[in-house]
PDB file of C-alpha atoms in Angstrom:
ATOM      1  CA  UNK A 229       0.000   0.000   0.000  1.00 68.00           C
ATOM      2  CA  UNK A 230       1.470   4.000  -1.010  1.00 74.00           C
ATOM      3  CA  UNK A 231      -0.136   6.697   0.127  1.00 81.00           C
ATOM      4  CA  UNK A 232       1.328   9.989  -1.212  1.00 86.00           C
ATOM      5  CA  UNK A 233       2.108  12.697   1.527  1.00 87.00           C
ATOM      6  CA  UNK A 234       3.249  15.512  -1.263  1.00 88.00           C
ATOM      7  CA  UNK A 235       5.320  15.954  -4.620  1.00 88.00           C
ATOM      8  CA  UNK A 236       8.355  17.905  -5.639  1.00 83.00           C
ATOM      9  CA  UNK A 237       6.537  20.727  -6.981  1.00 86.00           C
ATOM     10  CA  UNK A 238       6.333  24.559  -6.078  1.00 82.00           C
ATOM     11  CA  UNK A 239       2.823  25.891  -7.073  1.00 85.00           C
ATOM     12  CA  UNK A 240       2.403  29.417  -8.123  1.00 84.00           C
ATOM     13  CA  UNK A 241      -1.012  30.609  -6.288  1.00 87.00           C
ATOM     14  CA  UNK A 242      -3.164  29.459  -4.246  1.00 91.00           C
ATOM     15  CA  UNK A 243      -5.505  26.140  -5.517  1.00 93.00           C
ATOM     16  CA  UNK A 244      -8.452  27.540  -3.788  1.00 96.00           C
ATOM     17  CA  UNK A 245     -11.138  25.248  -6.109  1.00 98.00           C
ATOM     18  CA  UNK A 246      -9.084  22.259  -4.911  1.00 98.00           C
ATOM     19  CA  UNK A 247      -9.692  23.360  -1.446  1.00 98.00           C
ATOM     20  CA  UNK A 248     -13.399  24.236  -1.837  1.00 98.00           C
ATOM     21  CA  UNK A 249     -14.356  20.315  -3.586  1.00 98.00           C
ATOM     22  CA  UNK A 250     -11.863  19.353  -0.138  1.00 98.00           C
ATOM     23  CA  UNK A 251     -14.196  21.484   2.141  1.00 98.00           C
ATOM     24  CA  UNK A 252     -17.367  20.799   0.358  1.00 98.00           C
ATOM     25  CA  UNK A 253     -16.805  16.763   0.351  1.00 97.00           C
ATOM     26  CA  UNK A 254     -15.990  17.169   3.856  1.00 97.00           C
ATOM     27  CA  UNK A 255     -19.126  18.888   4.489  1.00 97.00           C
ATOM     28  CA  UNK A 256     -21.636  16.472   3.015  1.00 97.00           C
ATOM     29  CA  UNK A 257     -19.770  13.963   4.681  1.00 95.00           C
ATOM     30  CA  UNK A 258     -20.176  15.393   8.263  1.00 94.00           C
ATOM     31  CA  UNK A 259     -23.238  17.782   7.835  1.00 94.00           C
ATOM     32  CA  UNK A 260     -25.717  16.467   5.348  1.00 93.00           C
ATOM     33  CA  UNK A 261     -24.845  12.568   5.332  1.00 93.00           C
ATOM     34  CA  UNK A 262     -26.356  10.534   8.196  1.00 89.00           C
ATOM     35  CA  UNK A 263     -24.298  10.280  11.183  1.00 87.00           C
ATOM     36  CA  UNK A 264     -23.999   6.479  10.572  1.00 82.00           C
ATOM     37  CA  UNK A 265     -21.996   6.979   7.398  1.00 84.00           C
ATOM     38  CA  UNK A 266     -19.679   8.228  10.223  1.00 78.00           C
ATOM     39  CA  UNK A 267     -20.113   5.224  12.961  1.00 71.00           C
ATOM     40  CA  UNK A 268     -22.549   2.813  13.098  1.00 62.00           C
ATOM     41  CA  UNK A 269     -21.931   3.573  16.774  1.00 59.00           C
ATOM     42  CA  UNK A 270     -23.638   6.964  17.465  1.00 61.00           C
ATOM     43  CA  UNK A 271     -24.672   7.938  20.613  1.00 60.00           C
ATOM     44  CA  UNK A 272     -28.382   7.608  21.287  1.00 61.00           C
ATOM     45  CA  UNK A 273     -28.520   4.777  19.236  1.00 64.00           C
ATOM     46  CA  UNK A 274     -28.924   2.412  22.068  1.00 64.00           C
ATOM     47  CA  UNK A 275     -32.162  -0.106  21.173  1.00 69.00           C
ATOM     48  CA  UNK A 276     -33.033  -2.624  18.606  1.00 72.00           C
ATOM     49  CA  UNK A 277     -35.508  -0.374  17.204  1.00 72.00           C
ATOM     50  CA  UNK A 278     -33.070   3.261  16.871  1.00 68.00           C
ATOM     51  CA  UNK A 279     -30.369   0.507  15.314  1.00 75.00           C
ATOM     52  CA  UNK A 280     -33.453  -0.098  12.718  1.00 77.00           C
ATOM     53  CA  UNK A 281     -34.321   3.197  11.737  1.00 77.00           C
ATOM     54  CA  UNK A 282     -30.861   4.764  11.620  1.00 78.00           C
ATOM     55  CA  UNK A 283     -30.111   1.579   8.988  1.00 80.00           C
ATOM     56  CA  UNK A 284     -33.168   2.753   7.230  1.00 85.00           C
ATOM     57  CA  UNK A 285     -32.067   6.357   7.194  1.00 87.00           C
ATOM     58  CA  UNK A 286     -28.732   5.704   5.835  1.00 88.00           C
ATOM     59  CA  UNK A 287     -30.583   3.466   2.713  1.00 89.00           C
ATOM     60  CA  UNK A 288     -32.686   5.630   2.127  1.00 90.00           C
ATOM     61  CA  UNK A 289     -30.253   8.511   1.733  1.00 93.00           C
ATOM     62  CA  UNK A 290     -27.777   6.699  -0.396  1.00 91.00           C
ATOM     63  CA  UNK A 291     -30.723   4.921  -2.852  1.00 92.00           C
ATOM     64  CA  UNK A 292     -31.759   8.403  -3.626  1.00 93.00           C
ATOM     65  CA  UNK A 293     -28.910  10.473  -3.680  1.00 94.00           C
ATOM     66  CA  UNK A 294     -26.445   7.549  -5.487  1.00 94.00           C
ATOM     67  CA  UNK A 295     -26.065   6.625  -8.878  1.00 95.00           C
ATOM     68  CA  UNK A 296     -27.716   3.521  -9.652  1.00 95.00           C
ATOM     69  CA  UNK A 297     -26.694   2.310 -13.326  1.00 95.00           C
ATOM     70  CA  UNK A 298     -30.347   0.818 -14.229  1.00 94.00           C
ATOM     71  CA  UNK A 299     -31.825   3.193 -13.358  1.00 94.00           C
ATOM     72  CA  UNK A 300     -29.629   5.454 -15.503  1.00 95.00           C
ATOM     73  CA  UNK A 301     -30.015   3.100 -18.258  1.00 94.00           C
ATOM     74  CA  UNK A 302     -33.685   3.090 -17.847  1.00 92.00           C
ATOM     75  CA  UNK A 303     -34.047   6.955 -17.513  1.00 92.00           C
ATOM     76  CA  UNK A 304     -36.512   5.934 -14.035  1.00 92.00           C
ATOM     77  CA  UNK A 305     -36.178   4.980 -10.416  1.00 92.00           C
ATOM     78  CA  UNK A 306     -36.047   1.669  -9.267  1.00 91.00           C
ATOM     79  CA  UNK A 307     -39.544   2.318  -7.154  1.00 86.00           C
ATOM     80  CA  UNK A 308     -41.036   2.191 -11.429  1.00 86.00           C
ATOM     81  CA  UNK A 309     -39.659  -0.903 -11.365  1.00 79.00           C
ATOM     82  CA  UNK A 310     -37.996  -0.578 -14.678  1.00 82.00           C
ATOM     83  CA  UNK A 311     -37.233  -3.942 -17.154  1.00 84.00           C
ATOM     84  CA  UNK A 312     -33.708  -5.519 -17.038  1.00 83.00           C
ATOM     85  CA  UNK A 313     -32.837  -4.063 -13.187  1.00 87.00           C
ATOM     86  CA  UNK A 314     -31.916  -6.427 -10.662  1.00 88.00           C
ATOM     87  CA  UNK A 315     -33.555  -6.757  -7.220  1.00 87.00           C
ATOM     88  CA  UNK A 316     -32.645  -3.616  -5.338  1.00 85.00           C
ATOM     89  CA  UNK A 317     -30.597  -4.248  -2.800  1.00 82.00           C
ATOM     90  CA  UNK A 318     -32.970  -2.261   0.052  1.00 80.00           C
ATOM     91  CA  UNK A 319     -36.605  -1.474  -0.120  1.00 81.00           C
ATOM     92  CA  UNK A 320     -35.797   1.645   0.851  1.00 82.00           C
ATOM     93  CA  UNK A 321     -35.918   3.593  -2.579  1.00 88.00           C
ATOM     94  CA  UNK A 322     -37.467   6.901  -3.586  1.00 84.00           C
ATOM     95  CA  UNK A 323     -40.215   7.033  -6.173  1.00 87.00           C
ATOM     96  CA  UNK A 324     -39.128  10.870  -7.090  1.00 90.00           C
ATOM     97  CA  UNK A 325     -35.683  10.289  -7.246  1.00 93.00           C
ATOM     98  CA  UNK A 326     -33.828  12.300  -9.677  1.00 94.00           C
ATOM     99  CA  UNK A 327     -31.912  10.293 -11.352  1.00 95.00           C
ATOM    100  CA  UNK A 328     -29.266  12.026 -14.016  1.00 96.00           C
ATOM    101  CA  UNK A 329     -29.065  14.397 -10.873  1.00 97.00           C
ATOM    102  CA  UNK A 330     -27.769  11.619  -9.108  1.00 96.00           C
ATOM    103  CA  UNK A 331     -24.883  11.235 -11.192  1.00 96.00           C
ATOM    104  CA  UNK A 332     -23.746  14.399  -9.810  1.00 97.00           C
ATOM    105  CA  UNK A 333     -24.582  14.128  -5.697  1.00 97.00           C
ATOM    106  CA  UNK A 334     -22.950  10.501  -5.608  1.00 96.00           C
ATOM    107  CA  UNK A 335     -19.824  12.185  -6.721  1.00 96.00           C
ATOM    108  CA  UNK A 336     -19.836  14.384  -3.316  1.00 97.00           C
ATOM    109  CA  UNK A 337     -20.692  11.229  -1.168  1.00 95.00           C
ATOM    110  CA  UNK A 338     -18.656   8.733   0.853  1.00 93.00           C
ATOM    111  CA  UNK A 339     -19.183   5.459   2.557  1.00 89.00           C
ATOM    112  CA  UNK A 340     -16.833   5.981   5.446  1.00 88.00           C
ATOM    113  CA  UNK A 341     -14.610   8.193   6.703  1.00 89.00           C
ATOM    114  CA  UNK A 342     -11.483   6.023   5.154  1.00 86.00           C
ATOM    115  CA  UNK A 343     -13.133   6.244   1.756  1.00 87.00           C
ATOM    116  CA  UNK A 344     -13.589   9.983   2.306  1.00 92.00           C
ATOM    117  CA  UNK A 345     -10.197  10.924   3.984  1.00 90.00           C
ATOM    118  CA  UNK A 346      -8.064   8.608   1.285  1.00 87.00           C
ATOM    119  CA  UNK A 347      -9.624  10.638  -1.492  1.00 91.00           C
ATOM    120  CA  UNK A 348      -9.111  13.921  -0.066  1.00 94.00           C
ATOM    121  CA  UNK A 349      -5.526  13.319   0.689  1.00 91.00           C
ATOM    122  CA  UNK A 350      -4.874  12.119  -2.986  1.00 91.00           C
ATOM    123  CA  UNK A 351      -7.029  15.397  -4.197  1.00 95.00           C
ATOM    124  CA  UNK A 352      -4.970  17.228  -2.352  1.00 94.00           C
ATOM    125  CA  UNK A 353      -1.376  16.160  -3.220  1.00 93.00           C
ATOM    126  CA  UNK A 354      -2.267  15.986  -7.377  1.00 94.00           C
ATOM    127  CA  UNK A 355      -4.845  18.565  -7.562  1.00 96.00           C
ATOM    128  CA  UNK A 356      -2.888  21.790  -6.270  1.00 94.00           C
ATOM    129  CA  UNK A 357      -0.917  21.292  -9.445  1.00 94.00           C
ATOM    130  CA  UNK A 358      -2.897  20.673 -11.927  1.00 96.00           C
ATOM    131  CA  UNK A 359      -5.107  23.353 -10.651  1.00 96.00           C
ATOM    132  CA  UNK A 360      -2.065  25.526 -11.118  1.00 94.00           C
ATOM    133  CA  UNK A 361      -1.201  24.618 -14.569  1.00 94.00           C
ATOM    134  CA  UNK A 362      -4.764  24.548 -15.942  1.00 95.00           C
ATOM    135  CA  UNK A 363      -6.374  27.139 -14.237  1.00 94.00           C
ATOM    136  CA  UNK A 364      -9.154  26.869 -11.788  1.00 95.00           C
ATOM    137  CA  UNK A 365     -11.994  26.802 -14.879  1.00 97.00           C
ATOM    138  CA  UNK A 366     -10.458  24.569 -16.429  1.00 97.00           C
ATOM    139  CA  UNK A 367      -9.501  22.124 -13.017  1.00 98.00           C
ATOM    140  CA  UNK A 368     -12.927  21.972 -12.207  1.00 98.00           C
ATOM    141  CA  UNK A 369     -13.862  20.854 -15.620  1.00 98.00           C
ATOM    142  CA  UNK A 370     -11.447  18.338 -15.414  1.00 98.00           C
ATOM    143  CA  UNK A 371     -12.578  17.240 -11.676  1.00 98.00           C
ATOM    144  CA  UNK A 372     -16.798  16.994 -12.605  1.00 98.00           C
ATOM    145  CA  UNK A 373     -16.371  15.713 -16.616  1.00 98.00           C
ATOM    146  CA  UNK A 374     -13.549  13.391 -15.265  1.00 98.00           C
ATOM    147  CA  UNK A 375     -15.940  12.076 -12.157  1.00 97.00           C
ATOM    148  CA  UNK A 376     -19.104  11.606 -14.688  1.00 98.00           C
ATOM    149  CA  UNK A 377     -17.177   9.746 -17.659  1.00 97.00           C
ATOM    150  CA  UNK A 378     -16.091   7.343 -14.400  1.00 96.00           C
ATOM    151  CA  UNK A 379     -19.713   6.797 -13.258  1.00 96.00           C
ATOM    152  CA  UNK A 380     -21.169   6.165 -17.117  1.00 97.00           C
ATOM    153  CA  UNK A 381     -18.183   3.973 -17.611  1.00 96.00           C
ATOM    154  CA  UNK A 382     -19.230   2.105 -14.741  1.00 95.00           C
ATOM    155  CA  UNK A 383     -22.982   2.032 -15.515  1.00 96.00           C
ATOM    156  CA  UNK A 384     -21.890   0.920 -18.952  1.00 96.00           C
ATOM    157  CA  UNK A 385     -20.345  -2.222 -17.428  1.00 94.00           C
ATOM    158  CA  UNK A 386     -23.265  -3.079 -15.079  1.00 94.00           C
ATOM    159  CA  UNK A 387     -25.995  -1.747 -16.957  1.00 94.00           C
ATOM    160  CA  UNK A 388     -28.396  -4.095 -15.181  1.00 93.00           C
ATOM    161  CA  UNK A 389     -27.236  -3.311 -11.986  1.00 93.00           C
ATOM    162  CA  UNK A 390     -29.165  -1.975  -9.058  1.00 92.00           C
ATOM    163  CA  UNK A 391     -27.077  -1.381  -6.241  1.00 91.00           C
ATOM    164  CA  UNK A 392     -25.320   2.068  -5.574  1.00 93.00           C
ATOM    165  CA  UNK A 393     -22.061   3.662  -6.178  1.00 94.00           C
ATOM    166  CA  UNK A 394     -20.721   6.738  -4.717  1.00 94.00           C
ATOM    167  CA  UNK A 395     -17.434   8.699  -3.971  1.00 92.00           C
ATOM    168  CA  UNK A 396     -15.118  10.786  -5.690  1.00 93.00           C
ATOM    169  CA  UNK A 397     -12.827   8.175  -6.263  1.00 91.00           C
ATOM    170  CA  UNK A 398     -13.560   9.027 -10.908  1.00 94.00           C
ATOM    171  CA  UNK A 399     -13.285  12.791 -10.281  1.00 97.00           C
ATOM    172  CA  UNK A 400      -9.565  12.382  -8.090  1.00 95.00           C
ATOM    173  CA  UNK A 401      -8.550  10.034 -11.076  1.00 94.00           C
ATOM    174  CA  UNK A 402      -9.448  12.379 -13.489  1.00 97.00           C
ATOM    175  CA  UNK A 403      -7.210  14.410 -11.505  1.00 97.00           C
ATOM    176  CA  UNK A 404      -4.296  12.235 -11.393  1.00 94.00           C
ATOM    177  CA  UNK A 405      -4.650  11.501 -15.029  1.00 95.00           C
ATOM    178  CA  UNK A 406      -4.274  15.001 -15.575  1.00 96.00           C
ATOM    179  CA  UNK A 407      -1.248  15.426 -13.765  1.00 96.00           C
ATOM    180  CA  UNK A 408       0.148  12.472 -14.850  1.00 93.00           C
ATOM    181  CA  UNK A 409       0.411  13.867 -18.708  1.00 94.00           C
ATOM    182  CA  UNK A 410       1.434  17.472 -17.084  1.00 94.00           C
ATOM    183  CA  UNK A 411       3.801  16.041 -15.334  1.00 92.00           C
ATOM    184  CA  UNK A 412       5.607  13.018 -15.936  1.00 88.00           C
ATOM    185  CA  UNK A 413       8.442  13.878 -14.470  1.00 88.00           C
ATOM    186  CA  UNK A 414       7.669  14.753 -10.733  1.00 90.00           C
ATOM    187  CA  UNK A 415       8.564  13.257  -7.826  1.00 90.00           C
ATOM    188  CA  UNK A 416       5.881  12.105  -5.247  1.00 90.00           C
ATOM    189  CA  UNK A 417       6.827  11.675  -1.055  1.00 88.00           C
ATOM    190  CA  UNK A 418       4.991   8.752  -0.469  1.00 86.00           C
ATOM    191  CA  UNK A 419       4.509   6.766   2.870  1.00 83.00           C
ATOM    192  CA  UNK A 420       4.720   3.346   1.684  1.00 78.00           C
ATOM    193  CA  UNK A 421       3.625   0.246   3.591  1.00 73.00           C
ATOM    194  CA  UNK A 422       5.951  -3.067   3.466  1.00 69.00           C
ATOM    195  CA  UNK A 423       7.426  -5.411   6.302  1.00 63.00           C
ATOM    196  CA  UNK A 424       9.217  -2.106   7.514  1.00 68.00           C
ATOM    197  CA  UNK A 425       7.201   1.447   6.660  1.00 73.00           C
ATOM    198  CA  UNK A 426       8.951   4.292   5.220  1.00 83.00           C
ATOM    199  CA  UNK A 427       8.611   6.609   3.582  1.00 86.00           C
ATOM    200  CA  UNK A 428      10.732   8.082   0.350  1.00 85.00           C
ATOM    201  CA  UNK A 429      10.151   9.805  -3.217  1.00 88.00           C
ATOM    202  CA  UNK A 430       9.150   7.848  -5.894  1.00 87.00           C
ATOM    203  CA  UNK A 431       8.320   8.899  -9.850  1.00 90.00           C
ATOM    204  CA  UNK A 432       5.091   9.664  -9.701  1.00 88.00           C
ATOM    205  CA  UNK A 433       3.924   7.722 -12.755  1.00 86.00           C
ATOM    206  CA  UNK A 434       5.135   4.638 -10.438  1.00 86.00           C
ATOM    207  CA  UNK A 435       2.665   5.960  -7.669  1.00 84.00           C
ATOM    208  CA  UNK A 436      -0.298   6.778  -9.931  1.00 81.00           C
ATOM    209  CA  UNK A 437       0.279   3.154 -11.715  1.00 74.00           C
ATOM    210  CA  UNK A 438       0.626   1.302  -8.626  1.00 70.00           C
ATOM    211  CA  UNK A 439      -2.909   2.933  -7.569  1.00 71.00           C
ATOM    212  CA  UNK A 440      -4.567   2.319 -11.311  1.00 68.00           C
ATOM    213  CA  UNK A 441      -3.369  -1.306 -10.938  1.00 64.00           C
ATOM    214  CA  UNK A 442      -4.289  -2.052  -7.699  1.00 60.00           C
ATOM    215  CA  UNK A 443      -7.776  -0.765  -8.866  1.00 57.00           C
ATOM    216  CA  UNK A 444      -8.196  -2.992 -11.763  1.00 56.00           C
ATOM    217  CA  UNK A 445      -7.074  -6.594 -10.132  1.00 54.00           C
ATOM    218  CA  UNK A 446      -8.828  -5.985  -6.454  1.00 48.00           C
ATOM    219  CA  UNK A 447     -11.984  -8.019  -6.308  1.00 42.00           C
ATOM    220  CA  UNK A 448     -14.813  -7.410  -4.302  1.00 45.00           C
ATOM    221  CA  UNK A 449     -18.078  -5.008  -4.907  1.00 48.00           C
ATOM    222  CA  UNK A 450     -15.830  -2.206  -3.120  1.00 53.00           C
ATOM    223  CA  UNK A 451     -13.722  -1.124  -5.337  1.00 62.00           C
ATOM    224  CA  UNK A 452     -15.557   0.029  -8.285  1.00 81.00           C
ATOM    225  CA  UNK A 453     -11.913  -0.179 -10.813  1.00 84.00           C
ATOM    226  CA  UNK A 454     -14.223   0.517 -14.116  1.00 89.00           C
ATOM    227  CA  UNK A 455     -15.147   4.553 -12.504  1.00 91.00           C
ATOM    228  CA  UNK A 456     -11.625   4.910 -11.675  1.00 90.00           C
ATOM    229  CA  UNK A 457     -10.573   3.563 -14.600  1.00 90.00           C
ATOM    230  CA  UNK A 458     -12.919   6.270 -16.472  1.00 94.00           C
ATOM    231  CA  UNK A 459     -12.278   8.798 -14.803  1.00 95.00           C
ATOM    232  CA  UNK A 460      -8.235   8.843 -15.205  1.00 93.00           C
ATOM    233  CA  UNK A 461      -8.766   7.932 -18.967  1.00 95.00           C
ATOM    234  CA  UNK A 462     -10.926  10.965 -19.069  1.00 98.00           C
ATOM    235  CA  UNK A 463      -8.517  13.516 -17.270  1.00 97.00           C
ATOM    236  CA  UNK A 464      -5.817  12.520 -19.256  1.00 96.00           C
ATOM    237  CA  UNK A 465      -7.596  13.041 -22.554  1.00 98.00           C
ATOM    238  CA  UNK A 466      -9.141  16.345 -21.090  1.00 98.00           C
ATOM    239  CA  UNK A 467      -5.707  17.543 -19.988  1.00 97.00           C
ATOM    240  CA  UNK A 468      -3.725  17.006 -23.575  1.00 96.00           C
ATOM    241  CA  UNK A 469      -7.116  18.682 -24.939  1.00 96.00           C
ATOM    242  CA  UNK A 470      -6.785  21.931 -22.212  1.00 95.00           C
ATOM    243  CA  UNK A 471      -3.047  21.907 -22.377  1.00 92.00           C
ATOM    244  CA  UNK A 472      -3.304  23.184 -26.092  1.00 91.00           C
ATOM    245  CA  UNK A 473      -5.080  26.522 -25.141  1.00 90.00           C
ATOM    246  CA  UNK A 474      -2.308  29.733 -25.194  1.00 88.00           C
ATOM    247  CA  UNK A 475      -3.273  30.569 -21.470  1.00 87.00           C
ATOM    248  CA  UNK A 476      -2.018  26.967 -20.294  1.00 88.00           C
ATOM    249  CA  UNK A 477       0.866  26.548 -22.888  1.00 87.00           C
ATOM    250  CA  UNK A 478       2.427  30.336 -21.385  1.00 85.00           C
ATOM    251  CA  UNK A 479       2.119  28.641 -17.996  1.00 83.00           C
ATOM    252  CA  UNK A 480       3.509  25.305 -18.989  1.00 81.00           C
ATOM    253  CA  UNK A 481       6.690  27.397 -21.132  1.00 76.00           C
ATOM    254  CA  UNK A 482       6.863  29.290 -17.161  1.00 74.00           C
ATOM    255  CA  UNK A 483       7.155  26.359 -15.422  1.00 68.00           C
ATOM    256  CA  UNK A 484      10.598  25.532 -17.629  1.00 59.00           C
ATOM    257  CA  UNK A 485      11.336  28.973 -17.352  1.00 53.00           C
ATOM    258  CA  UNK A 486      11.059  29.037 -13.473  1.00 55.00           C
ATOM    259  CA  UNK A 487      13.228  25.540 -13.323  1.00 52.00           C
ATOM    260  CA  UNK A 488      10.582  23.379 -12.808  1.00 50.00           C
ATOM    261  CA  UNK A 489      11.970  21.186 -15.513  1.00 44.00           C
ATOM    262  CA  UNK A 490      10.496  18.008 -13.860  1.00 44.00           C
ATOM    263  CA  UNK A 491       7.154  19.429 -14.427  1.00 43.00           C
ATOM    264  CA  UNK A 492       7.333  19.821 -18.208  1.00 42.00           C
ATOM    265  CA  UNK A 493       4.997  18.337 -20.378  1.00 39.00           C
ATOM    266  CA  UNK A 494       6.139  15.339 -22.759  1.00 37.00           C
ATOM    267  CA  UNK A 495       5.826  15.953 -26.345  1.00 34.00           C
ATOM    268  CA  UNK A 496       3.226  13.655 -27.775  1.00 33.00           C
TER     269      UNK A 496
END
C-alpha cells in the first residue's frame, strides 16, 4: 500500500477550487450525510428499534442520492420498477428520485470516513498542481467531466445493476490523469507500507500506476476499478485537450522557465 504525503513541486497561487471540492466533500460527509456513514456507533442509538431506523435512514439517503446504473439506463427509479434491473438491494428507494441528478450528488458522497479521507488526501497532493497549470476553470472541468465519464463507464459495465455507487474516487482520477500527462516527471513523497514502513520519493507515474493497478485486479463489490478507470482515462484526454489553449501553454513554457523542468509536459 502508497499513500502519497506531497510531490516535488512549487505551485504558483493558491488552488483555492481544490480546497473548496476538499471542504465541500468534507461537508456532506459530516453535515448532510447521516451520522452512521460516520459510525454505526452513534450515541443515542442504544435499542433494537433506533439501530433499525438509523439503517433505514442511511438506505434511504444513499438509494436516492447515489447513482444507480439501471436506473440510468432506464431513464426511471427503481420504485417504477424498470425492465432488465436487478432486485434492489434495500426497499428503501425513492419514487421521485432524480436520477441524471444523481450522477452528480454521488460524486460528493462517501461510505466511510477512510473512503472519504483517502480521497481527499490524494485530491490534495495531485490537484494543487494541476489546478495551477490549468487554471481553476479549467480544473474543475477536469474534476466533474472526469468524475461523470467514471460513473457512465461504470454504468456501462453493469448496466443491469441496481445497487449504488458513490465517492469521488472518478473525479480524483481524473485528476491524477491530468497530472500524470502534465507532469511526468515529478517526484511524489509517499509513505509506503511493506514489512518495515517508510517513507521516500518515488516517480510519480510509479505511484499513480501502482494505484490504477491495484484498482483494476482488487476483487470485491468495493472497489468500483471501471469509474476509476474512467475517470483517469478521461482527465488525461481532457488535460492534452486543455493543455493546447495559449493561457495553459504560457504557464507550462513558465514552469521551464522558473526551473521546474520536472514538471514539463512530454511531447506527444
Amino acid at each position: 500500500m502508497a499513500l502519497p504525503l506531497r510531490d516535488d513541486l512549487p505551485t504558483r497561487r493558491v488552488s483555492w477550487v481544490t480546497m473548496v471540492l476538499i471542504g465541500l466533500n468534507a461537508f456532506v460527509f459530516l453535515v448532510l450525510q447521516p451520522p452512521t456513514f460516520q459510525s454505526p456507533f452513534q450515541p443515542g442509538i442504544s435499542s433494537a428499534r433506533d439501530r433499525i431506523d438509523a439503517v433505514a435512514e442511511q438506505e434511504t439517503f444513499t438509494m436516492r442520492w447515489s447513482t444507480v446504473p439501471c436506473e440510468v439506463m432506464a431513464g426511471q427509479p427503481l420504485a417504477s420498477a424498470p425492465d432488465g434491473c436487478e432486485k434492489p438491494p434495500s426497499r428503501h428507494i425513492s419514487e421521485d428520485k432524480p436520477v441524471y441528478l444523481s450522477l452528480l450528488t454521488a460524486m460528493f458522497l462517501h461510505g466511510s470516513v477512510v473512503h472519504l479521507v483517502g480521497n481527499l488526501v490524494f485530491l490534495w497532493v495531485f490537484g494543487n498542481n494541476v489546478e495551477d497549470r490549468l487554471g481553476r476553470f479549467w480544473f474543475l472541468v477536469v474534476y466533474l467531466v472526469g468524475g461523470l465519464a467514471g460513473f457512465l463507464t461504470f454504468v456501462l459495465a453493469h448496466q443491469h445493476a441496481s445497487s449504488p455507487l458513490l465517492g469521488a474516487s472518478g473525479a480524483v482520477a481524473a485528476v491524477m490523469g491530468a497530472y500524470l500527462v502534465l507532469y511526468p516527471r515529478a517526484r511524489v513523497l509517499t509513505a509506503v507500507a511493506t514489512a518495515a514502513a517508510q517513507v521516500v520519493y518515488l516517480p510519480a507515474v510509479a505511484v499513480l500506476g501502482l494505484f490504477f493497478v491495484t484498482q483494476f485486479f482488487t476483487s470485491g463489490d468495493q472497489i468500483a476499478w471501471e469509474a476509476h478507470a474512467g475517470g483517469m482515462a478521461a482527465g488525461a484526454l481532457l488535460a492534452l485537450a486543455i493543455g493546447l489553449l495559449p493561457s495553459v501553454r504560457r504557464r507550462a513554457r513558465t514552469d521551464v522557465d522558473l526551473g521546474l523542468r520536472r514538471a514539463a509536459p512530454t511531447a506527444f
